[in-house]
Amino acid sequence: MAAATIVHDTSEAVELCPAYGLYLKPITKMTISVALPQLKQPGKSISNWEVMERLKAMVHNHQFSTLRISKSTMDFIRFEGEVENKSLVKSFLACLDGKTIKLSGFSDILKVRAAEFKIDFPTRHDWDSFFRDAKDMNETLPGERPDTIHLEGLPCKWFALKESGSEKPSEEVLVKVFAKFGEIRNVDIPMLDPYREEMTGRNFHTFSFGGHLNFEAYVQYCEYAGFIQAMSALRGMKLMYKGEDGKAVACNIKVSPGACWQPAPLPFRGCLQQGGPELSVTPLRLQRPLLRRMTAATLDPVEFQRPRRELWFCKFCIVKDEEQPHST
């Protein structure tokens, strides 16, 4: 995920959880393509920087919040530009789309095409058809119906408990933030579990370009209505944080239906530590028909065949359930 950017105009922001300074701000991006002429003189090249400066000059009194090159070939240069608010997008497109650029030292003109950025976000048809067509799903069970959202690129500091002195995200804060859309059944933050990365081979915490730690999370709603409200509200939005000093920053987050997550069943047996701490169970469901069992003593995974696609484990237990797996 890209680094958080400073927000100067917060007029279009909508409340998510003001108690933690969190808001949603519309994504205001555009795609700009500049067609390049065929270079006839050996050793002569077109400066990407010069083309970018010409684009900035074409929007007159306005300015881009960010403008970067997303792709560069011998035939075209593609830029992604972002502006402060939604109302400016049409003004920028009017200044750029269909216009031309004349570079010094070149007789050919460069044609510019600009359009509003297409947001990659799942539709209601996508998740409804996924669960409807999945033969191993039972829509009457939590986690086997559209009820869970998967969030990636959340800044850790924004979801830490206030005055805790920690920058780790908190499940308590996550619940408070996303309970706005409906009652929450469960939440899961994989990076808080020290055994999760050992078992899956995945890195659940990532750094943005600005060096800030991000995390991913699952939020499961009790009702389909809560899931729908959350997905609808997050579509086409960035996450914005507004500090007590009034300064605001925003970042892009990735949102998708959490089609692979559900709570693990009980009972759990086989505790490895007599008189150990209370069991802390972390559920995660994977897209493969294996159940991995891990012991806290050796951290050696033992694989079992299983008709369902869950991964259940406990920090202090060998996990078993009512449906007995058989070894291979």
Short mmCIF file of C-alpha atoms in Angstrom, two decimals, residues 1-5 207-214:
data_model
loop_
_atom_site.label_atom_id
_atom_site.label_comp_id
_atom_site.label_asym_id
_atom_site.label_seq_id
_atom_site.Cartn_x
_atom_site.Cartn_y
_atom_site.Cartn_z
CA MET A 1 0.00 0.00 0.00
CA ALA A 2 1.12 3.54 -0.68
CA ALA A 3 2.26 5.84 2.10
CA ALA A 4 -0.23 8.14 3.81
CA THR A 5 -0.54 11.55 2.16
CA PHE A 207 5.60 -1.50 5.63
CA SER A 208 4.34 1.31 3.43
CA PHE A 209 6.74 3.41 1.40
CA GLY A 210 6.79 5.92 4.27
CA GLY A 211 8.11 3.30 6.68
CA HIS A 212 4.90 2.94 8.69
CA LEU A 213 3.70 -0.48 9.77
CA ASN A 214 0.45 -1.71 8.25
#
